[in-house]
Short mmCIF file of C-alpha atoms in Angstrom, two decimals:
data_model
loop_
_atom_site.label_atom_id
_atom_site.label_comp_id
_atom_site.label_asym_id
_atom_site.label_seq_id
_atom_site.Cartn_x
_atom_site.Cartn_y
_atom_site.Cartn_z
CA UNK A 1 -60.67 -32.43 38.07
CA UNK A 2 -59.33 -29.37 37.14
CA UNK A 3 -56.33 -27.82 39.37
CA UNK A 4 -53.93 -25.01 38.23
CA UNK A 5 -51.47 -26.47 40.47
CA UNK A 6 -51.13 -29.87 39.67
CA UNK A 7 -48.26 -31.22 37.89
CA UNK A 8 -50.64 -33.89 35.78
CA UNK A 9 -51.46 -32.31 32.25
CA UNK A 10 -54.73 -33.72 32.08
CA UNK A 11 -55.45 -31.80 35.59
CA UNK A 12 -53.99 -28.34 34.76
CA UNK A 13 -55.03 -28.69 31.21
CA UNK A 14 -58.64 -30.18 31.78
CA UNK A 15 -61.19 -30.90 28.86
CA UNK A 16 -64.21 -30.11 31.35
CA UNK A 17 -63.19 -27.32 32.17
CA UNK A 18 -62.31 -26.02 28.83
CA UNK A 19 -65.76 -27.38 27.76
CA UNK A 20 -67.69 -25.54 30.48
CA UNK A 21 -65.56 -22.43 29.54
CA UNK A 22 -66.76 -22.33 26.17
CA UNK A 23 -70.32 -22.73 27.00
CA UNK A 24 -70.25 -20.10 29.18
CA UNK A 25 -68.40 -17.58 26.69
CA UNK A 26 -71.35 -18.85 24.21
CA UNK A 27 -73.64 -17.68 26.88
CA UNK A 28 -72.34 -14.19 27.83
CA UNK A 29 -71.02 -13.05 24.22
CA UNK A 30 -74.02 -10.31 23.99
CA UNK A 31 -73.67 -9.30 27.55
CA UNK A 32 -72.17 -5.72 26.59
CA UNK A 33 -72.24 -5.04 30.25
CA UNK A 34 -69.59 -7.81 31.05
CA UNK A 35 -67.86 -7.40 28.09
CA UNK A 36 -67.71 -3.94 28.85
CA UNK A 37 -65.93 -4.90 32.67
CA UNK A 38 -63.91 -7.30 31.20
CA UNK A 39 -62.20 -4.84 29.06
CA UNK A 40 -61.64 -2.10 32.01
CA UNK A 41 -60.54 -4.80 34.44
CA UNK A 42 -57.67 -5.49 31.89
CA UNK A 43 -57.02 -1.71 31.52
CA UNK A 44 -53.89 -0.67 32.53
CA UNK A 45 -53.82 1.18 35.81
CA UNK A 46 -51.18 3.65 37.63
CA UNK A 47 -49.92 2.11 41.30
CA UNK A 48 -47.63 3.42 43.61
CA UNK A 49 -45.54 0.97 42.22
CA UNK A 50 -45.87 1.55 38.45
CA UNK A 51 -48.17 0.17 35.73
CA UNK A 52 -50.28 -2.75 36.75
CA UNK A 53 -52.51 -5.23 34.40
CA UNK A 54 -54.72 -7.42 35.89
CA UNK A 55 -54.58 -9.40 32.96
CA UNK A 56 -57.68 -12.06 32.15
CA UNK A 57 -58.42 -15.59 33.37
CA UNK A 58 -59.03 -18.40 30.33
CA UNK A 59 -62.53 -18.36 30.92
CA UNK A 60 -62.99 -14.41 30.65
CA UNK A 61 -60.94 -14.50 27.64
CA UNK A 62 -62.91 -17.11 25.71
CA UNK A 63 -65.88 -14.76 26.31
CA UNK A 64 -63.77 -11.79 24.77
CA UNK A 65 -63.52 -14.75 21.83
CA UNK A 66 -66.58 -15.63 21.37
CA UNK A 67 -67.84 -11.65 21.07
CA UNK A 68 -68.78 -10.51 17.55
CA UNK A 69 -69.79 -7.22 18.39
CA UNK A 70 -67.80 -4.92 16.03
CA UNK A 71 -67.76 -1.81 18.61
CA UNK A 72 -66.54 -4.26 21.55
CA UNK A 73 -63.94 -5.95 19.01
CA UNK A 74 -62.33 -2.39 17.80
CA UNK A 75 -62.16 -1.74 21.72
CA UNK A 76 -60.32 -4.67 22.46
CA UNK A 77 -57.74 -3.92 19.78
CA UNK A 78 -56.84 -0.76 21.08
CA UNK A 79 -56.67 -2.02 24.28
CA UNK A 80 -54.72 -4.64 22.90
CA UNK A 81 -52.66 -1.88 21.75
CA UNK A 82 -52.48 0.57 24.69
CA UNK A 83 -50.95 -2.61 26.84
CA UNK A 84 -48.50 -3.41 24.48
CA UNK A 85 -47.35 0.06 24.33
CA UNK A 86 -47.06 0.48 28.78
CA UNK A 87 -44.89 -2.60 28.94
CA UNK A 88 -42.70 -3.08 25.88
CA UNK A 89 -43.16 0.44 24.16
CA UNK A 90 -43.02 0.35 20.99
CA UNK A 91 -40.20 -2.05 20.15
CA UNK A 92 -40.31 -4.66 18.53
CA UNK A 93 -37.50 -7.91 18.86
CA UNK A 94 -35.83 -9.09 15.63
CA UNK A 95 -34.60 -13.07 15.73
CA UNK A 96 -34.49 -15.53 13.44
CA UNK A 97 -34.67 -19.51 12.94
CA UNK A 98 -31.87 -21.93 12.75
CA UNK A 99 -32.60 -25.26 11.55
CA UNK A 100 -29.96 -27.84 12.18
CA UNK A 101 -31.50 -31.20 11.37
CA UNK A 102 -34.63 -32.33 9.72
CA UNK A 103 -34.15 -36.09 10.76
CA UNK A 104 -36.96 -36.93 13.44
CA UNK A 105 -38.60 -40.09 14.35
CA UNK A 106 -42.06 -39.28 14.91
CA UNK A 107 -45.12 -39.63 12.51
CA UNK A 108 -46.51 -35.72 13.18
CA UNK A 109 -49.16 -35.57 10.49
CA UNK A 110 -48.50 -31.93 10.20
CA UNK A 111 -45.08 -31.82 9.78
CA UNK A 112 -42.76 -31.97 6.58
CA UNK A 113 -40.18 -33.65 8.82
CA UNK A 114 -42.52 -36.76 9.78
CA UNK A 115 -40.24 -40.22 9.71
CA UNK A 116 -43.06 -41.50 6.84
CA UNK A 117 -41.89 -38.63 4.21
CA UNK A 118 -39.44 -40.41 2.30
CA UNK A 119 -39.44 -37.87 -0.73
CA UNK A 120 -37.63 -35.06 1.42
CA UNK A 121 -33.87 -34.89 1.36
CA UNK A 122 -32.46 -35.49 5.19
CA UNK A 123 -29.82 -33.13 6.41
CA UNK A 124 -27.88 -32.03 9.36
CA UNK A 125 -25.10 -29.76 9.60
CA UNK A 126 -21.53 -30.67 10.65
CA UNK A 127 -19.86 -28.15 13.37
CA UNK A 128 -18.32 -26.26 10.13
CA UNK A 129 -21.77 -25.97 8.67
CA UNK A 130 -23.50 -24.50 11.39
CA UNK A 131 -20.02 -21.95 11.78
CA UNK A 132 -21.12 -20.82 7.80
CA UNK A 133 -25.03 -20.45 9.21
CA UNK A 134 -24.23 -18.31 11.58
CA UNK A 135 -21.73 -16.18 9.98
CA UNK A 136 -24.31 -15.88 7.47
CA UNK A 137 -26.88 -14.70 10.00
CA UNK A 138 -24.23 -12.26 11.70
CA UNK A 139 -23.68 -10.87 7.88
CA UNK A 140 -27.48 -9.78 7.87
CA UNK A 141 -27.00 -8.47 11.41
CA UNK A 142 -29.06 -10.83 13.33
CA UNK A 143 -27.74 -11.14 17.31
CA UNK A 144 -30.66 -14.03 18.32
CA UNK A 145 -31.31 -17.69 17.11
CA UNK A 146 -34.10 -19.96 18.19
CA UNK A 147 -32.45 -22.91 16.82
CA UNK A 148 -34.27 -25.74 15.46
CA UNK A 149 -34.03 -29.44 15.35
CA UNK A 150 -36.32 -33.04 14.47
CA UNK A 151 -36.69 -35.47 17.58
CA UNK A 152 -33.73 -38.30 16.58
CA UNK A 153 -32.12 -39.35 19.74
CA UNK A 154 -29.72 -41.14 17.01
CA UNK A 155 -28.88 -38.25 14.90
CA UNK A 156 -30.17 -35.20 16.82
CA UNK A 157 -28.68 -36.05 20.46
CA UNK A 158 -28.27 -33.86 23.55
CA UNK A 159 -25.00 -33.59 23.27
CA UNK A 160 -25.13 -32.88 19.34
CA UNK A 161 -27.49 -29.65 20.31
CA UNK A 162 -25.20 -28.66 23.11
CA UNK A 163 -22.16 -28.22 20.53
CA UNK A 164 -24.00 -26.40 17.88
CA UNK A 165 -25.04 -24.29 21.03
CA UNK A 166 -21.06 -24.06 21.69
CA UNK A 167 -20.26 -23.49 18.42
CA UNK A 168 -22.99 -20.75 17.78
CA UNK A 169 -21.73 -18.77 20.49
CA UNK A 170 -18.31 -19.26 19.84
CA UNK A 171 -17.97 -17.45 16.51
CA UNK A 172 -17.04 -13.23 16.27
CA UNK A 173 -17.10 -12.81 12.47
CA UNK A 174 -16.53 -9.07 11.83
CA UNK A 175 -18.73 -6.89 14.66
CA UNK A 176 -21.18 -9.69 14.53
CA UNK A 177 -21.83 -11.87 17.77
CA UNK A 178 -24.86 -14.26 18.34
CA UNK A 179 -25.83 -12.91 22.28
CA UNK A 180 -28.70 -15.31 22.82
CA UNK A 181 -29.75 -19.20 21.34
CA UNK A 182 -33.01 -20.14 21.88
CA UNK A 183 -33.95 -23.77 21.72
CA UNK A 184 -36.99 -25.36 20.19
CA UNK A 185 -36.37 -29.24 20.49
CA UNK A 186 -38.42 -31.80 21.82
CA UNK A 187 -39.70 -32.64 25.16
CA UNK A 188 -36.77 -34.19 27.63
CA UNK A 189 -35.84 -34.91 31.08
CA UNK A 190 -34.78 -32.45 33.56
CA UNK A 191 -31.59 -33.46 33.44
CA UNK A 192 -31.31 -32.43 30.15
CA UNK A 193 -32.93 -29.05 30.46
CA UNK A 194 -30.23 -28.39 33.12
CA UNK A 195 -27.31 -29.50 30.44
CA UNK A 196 -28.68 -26.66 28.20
CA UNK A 197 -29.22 -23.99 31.41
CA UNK A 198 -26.15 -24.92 31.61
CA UNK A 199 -25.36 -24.26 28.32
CA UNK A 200 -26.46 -20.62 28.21
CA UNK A 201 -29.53 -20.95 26.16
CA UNK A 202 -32.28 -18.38 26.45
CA UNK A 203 -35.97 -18.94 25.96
CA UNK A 204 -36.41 -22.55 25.93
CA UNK A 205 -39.31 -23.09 23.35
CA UNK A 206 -42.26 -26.01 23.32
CA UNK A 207 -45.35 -25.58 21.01
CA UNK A 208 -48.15 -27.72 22.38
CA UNK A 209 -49.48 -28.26 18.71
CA UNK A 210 -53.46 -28.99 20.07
CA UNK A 211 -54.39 -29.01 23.51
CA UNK A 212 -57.10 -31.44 22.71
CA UNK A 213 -55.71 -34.53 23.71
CA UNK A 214 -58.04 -36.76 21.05
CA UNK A 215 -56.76 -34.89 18.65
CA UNK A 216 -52.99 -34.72 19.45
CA UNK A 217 -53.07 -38.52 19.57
CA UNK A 218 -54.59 -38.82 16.59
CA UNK A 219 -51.80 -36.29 15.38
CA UNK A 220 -48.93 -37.68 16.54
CA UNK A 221 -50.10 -41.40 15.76
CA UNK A 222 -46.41 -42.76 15.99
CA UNK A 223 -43.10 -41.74 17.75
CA UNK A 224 -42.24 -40.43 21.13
CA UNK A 225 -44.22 -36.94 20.78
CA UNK A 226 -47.58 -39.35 20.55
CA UNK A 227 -47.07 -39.26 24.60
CA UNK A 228 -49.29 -36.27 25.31
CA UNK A 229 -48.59 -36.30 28.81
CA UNK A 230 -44.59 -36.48 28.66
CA UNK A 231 -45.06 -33.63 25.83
CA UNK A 232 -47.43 -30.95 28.04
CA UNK A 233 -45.91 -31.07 30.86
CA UNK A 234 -42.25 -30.16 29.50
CA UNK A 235 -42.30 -26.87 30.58
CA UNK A 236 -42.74 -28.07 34.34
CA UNK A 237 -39.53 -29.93 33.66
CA UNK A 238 -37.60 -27.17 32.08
CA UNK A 239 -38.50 -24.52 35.16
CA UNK A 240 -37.36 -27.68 37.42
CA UNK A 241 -33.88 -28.46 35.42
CA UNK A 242 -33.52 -24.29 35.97
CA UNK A 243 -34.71 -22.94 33.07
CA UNK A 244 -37.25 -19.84 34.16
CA UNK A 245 -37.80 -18.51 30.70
CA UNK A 246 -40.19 -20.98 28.80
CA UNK A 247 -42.18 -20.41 25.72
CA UNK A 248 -46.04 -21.34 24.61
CA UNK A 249 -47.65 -22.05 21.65
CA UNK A 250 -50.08 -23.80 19.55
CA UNK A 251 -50.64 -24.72 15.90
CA UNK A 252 -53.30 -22.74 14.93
CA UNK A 253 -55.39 -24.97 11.97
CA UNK A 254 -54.97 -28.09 14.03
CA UNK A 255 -58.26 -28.13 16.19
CA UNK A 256 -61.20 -25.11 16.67
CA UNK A 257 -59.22 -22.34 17.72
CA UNK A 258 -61.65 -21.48 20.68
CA UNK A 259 -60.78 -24.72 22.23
CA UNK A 260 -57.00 -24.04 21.69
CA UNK A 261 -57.10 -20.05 23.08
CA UNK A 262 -58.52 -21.50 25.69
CA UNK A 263 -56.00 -24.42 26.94
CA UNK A 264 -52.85 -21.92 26.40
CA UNK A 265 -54.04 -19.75 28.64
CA UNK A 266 -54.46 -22.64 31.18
CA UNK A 267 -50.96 -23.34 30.58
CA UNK A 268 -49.72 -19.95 31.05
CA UNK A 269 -51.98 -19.62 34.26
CA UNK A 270 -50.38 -22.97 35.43
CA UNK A 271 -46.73 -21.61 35.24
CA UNK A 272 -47.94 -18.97 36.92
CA UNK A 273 -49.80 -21.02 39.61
CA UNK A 274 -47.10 -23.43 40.14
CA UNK A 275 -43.89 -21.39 39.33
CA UNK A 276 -44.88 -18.19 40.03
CA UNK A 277 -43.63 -17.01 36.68
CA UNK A 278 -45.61 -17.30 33.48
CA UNK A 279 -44.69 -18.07 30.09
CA UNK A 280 -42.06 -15.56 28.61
CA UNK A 281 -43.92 -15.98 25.05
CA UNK A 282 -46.34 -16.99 23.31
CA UNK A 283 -46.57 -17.86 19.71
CA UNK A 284 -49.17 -17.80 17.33
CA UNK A 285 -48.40 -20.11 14.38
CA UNK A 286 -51.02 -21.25 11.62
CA UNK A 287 -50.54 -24.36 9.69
CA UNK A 288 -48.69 -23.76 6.19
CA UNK A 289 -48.45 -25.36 2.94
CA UNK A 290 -45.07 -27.62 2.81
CA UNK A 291 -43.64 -30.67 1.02
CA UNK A 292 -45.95 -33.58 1.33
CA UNK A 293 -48.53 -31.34 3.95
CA UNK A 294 -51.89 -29.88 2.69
CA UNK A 295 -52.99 -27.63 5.27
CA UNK A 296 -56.72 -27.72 4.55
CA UNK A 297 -56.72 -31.56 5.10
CA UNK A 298 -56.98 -30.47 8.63
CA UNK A 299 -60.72 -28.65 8.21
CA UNK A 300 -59.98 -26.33 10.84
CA UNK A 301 -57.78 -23.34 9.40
CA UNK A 302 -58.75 -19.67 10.30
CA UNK A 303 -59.36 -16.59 8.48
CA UNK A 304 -56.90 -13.84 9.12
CA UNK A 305 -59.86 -11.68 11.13
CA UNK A 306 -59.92 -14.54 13.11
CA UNK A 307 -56.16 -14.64 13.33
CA UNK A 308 -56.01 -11.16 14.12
CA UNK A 309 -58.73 -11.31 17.06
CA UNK A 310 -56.99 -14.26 18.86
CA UNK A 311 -53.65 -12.07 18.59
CA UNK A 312 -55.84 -9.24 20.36
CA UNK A 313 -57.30 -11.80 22.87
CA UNK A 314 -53.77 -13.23 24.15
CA UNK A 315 -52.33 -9.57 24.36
CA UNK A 316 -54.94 -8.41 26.91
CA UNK A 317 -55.42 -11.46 28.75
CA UNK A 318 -51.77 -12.13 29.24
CA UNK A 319 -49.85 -8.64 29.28
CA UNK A 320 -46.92 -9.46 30.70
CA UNK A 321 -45.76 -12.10 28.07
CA UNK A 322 -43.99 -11.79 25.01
CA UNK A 323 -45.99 -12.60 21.99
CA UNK A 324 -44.13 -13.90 18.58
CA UNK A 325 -45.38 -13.42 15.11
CA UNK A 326 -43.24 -15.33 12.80
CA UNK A 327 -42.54 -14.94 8.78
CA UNK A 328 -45.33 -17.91 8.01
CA UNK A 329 -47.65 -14.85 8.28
CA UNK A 330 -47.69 -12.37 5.17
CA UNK A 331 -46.42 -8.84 5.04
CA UNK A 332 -49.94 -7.87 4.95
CA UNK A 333 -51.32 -10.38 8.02
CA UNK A 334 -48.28 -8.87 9.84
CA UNK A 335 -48.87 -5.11 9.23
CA UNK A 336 -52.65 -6.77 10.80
CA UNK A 337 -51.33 -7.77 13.44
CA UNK A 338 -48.12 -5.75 14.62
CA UNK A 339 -50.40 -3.52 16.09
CA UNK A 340 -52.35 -5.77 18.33
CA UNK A 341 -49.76 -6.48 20.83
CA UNK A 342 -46.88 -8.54 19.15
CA UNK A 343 -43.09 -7.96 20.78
CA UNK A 344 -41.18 -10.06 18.56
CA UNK A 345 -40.99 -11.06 14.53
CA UNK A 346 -38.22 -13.46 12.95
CA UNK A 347 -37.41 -11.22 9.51
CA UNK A 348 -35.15 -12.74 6.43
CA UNK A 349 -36.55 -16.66 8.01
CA UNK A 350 -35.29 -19.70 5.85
CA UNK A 351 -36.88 -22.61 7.64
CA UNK A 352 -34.34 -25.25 5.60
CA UNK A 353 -31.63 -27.20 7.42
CA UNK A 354 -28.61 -25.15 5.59
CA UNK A 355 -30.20 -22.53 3.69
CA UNK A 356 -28.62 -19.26 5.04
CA UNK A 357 -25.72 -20.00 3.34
CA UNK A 358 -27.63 -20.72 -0.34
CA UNK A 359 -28.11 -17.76 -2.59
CA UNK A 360 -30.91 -18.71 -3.33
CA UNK A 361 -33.69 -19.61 -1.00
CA UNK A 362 -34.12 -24.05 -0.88
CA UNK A 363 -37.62 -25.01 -0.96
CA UNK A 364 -36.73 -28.95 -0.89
CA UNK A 365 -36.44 -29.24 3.19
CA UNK A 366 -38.53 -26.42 4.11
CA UNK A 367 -40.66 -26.88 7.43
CA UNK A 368 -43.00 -24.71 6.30
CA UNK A 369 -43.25 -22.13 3.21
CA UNK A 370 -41.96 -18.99 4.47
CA UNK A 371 -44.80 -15.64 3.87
CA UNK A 372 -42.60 -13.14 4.09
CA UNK A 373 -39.79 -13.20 2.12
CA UNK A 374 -38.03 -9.81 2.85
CA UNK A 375 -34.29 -8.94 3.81
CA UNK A 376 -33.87 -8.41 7.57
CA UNK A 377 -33.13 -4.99 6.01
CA UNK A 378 -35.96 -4.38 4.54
CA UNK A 379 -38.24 -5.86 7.50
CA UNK A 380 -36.30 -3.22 9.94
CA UNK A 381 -37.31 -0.19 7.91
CA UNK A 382 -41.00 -1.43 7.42
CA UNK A 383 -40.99 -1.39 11.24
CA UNK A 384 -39.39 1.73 11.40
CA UNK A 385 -41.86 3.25 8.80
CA UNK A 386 -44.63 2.70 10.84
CA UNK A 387 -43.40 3.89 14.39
CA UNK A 388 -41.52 0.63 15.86
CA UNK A 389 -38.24 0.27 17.21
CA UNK A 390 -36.40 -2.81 15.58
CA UNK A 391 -34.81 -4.11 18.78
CA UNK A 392 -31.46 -6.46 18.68
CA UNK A 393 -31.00 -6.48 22.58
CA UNK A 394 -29.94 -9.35 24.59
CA UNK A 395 -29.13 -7.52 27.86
CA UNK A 396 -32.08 -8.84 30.20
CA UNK A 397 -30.77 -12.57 28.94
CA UNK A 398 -26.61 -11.63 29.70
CA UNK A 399 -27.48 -9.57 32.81
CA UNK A 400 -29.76 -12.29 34.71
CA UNK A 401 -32.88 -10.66 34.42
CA UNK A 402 -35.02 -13.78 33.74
CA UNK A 403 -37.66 -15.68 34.99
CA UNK A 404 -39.43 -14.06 37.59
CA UNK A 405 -37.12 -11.47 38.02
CA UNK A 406 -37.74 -10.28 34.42
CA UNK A 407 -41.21 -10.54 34.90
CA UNK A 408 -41.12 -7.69 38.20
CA UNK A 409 -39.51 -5.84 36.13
CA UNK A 410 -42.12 -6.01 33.58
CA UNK A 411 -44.86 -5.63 36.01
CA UNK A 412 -43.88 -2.58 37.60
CA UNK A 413 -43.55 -1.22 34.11
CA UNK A 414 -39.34 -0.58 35.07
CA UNK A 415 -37.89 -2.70 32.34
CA UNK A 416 -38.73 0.52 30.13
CA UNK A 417 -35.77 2.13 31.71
CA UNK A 418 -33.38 -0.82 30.29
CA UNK A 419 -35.15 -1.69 27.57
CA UNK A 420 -35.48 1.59 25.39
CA UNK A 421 -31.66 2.53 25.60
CA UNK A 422 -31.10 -0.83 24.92
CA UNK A 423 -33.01 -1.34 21.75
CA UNK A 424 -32.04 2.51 20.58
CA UNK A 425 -28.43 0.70 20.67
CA UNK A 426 -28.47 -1.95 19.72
CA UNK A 427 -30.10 -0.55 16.07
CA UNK A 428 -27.55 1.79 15.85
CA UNK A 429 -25.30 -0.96 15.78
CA UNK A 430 -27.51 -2.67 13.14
CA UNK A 431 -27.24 0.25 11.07
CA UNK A 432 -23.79 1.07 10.85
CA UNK A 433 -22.84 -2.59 10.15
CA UNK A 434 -25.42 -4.03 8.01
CA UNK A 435 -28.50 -1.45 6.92
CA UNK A 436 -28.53 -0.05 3.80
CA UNK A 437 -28.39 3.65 2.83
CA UNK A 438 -32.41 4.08 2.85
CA UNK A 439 -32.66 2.01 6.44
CA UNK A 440 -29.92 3.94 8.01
CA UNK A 441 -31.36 7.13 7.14
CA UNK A 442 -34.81 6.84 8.17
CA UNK A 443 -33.16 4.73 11.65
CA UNK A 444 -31.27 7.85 12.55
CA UNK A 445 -34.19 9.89 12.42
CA UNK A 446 -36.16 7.58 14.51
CA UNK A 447 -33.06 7.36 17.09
CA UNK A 448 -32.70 10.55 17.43
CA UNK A 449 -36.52 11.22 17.88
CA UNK A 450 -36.72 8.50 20.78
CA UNK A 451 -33.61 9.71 22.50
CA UNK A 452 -35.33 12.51 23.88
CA UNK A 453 -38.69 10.58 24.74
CA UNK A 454 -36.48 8.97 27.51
CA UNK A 455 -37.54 10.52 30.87
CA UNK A 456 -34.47 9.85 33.13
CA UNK A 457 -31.97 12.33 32.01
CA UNK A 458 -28.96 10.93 33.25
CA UNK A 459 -30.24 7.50 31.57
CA UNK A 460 -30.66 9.54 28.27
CA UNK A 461 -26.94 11.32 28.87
CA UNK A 462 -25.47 8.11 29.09
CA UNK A 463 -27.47 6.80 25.92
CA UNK A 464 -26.29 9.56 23.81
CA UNK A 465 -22.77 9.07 24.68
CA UNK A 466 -22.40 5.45 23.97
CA UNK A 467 -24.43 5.90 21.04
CA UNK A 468 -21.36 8.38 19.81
CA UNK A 469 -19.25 5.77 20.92
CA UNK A 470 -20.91 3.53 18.35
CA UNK A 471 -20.46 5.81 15.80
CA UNK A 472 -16.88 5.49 16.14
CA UNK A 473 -16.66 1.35 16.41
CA UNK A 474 -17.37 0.73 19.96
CA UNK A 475 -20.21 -2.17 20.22
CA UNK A 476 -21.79 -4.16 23.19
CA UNK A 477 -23.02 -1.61 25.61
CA UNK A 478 -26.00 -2.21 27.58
CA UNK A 479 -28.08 -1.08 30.58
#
């Protein structure tokens, strides 16, 4: 039976009620009248108290899904749009992967990494290696890491991510400083999510792959992930080991997207059920072409209209959460898509155990191929070009204002008052250490334009005057 509130994945994700869902967005996708509510009930709309969404439930989104209506689609994208824009403005987080060991033991059927691949080199970096990475990362001016790691309790152990966490934090190389790690490793025990809370990770990261469990088995035919129970209800014990920033996502390719829309947003309604907090992101992968993994095998990719309209979909029904487009997706799919609601993009991505630190780019342990093969440079002034702030800020992560104490922030539409000085910072920093001539000309004009859009004039005294301070080698402020 289904129940938001249960702890049991097969309860809080249910395959009834995901089935019943779909047949009833089959059933109502003409309705313009519904469609029509559905759309105004997610409008954004002035309290007392600031900015409120009322977001949508799984069930109203799949109907949003299902529509083909051109007129009611173009609607929803700039509503999409108009949501992004009240809570996150219009900037846009910059991160980037680190991969520190391909070695896993399970048989994912998707996956490069899977233990049956014998034709791809194994790797994993020493201490010293992942010291190189970073300063490598730091060089292009990069200030957040989701790291990256196969499931090997031999070679990839707890205590083997919680020194590479150590390490990464650890090294100052010029004015560059790693302020956040994010972790996307396999599902473990609470004690173990409270040895990296511990640690001072950020986001702590879990794609569900497929939500239909059928499938997933049949995915994950051998090794501990092929426990879809253990692996779905991770999150639960990450928020219980302490964690209160957790991440969704799902493999898009895998099984029919509808089905898939549909079970994240049960998850992210479960969080929110039994945490009170939702997800902090979602992501939005697609299954790539990578060594020894044909993604049409899997008869179930989608077309990037499709792509773009389940982008749209998330944004409105979930307006609080961050949503992450990576550098699988094209320049062209992303220019799609940055308008429809995405808050953060990885830029300059090598998805190789090592590969930072290689001139040029290693193909041979790739996870996936990487899209999008730009300089972080080069990604920051495409965003800039077309009205985005590139933001490097940590300060919500370093000042405590996580979990569900992020998410007030977010909901009263107040984090605006951190969050634009912030990112207007931390790009000037980005562009006196690393940006090129071209980058740090058109970033200055954009900085200068967005000082004045902030409304709180002691907030935009203050901004100015560390910015100067900036100018003149001062780095780390925040609100």
């Amino acid at each position: 039976m289904y129940n938001s509130k249960s702890s049991k994945a097969t309860e809080f994700i249910n395959h009834e009620e995901i089935m019943e869902s779909l047949a009833h967005a089959d059933a109502h996708k003409d309705d313009i009248a519904l469609l029509e509510s559905l759309l105004q009930k997610a409008r954004p709309q002035m309290t007392q108290n600031g900015v409120r969404c009322a977001g949508l439930s799984h069930r109203e989104a799949s109907v949003l899904l299902a529509c083909e209506n051109p007129t009611i689609i173009q609607k929803m994208y700039a509503l999409a749009e108009e949501i992004k824009i009240k809570f996150y403005g219009r900037r846009i987080v910059m991160f980037a992967p680190l991969y520190l060991s391909n070695y896993c033991v399970n048989g994912c059927l998707y996956c490069p990494y899977h233990a049956v691949n014998k034709h791809i080199p194994r790797k994993k970096l020493t201490q010293e290696e992942v010291r190189d990475e970073v300063i490598a990362l730091q060089d292009m001016g990069h200030k957040r890491l989701a790291i990256e790691a196969g499931e090997d309790p031999v070679n990839n152990p707890i205590d083997y991510i919680l020194e590479c966490i150590d390490t990464i934090y650890s090294v100052k190389h010029k004015n560059g400083a790693i302020r956040r790690v994010n972790v996307n490793i396999a599902a473990t025990t609470v004690e173990n999510y409270i040895k990296l809370k511990n640690a001072g990770i950020g986001t702590y990261i879990l794609f569900q792959e497929t939500y239909h469990k059928e499938s997933y088995l049949k995915l994950h035919p051998t090794g501990p992930k092929h426990n879809y129970d253990y692996h779905t209800e991770a999150h639960d014990r990450a928020m219980q080991g302490g964690i209160d920033d957790v991440g969704l996502g799902v493999l898009f390719g895998l099984e029919r997207y509808r089905y898939e829309l549909c079970g994240l947003l049960m998850h992210a309604e479960h969080l929110e059920a039994a945490f009170g907090v939702g997800p902090h992101t979602i992501s939005v992968p697609r299954v790539k072409r990578a060594e020894d993994i044909d993604p049409d095998v899997f008869d179930n990719g989608i077309s990037d209209e499709i792509f773009a309209k389940l982008c749209a979909v998330i944004r409105v029904a979930v307006p609080y959460t961050g949503m992450i487009i990576s550098t699988r997706e094209s320049q062209k799919v992303r220019d799609m898509v940055i308008h429809l609601g995405v808050s953060q993009i990885s830029g300059a991505s090598r998805t190789t155990v090592g590969g930072y630190t290689q001139t040029i780019r290693p193909t041979d342990t790739e996870q996936f191929n990487v899209s999008d093969q730009r300089t972080l440079d080069e990604v920051v002034r495409w965003l800039m070009q077309n009205g985005f702030i590139p933001s490097f800020c940590t300060a919500c992560y370093r000042e405590g204002r996580t979990g569900d104490r992020f998410m007030s922030l977010c909901k009263s539409g107040q984090i605006q008052n951190c969050c634009q000085p912030n990112a207007l910072m931390t790009l000037k920093e980005f562009l006196m250490d690393y940006a090129t001539q071209e980058t740090r000309r058109t970033g200055e004009k954009l900085i200068a334009a967005e000082l004045e859009a902030i409304p709180n004039e002691k907030v935009r005294a203050i901004t100015r005057e560390r910015l100067n301070l900036i100018e003149n080698g001062q780095r780390d402020f925040r609100f």
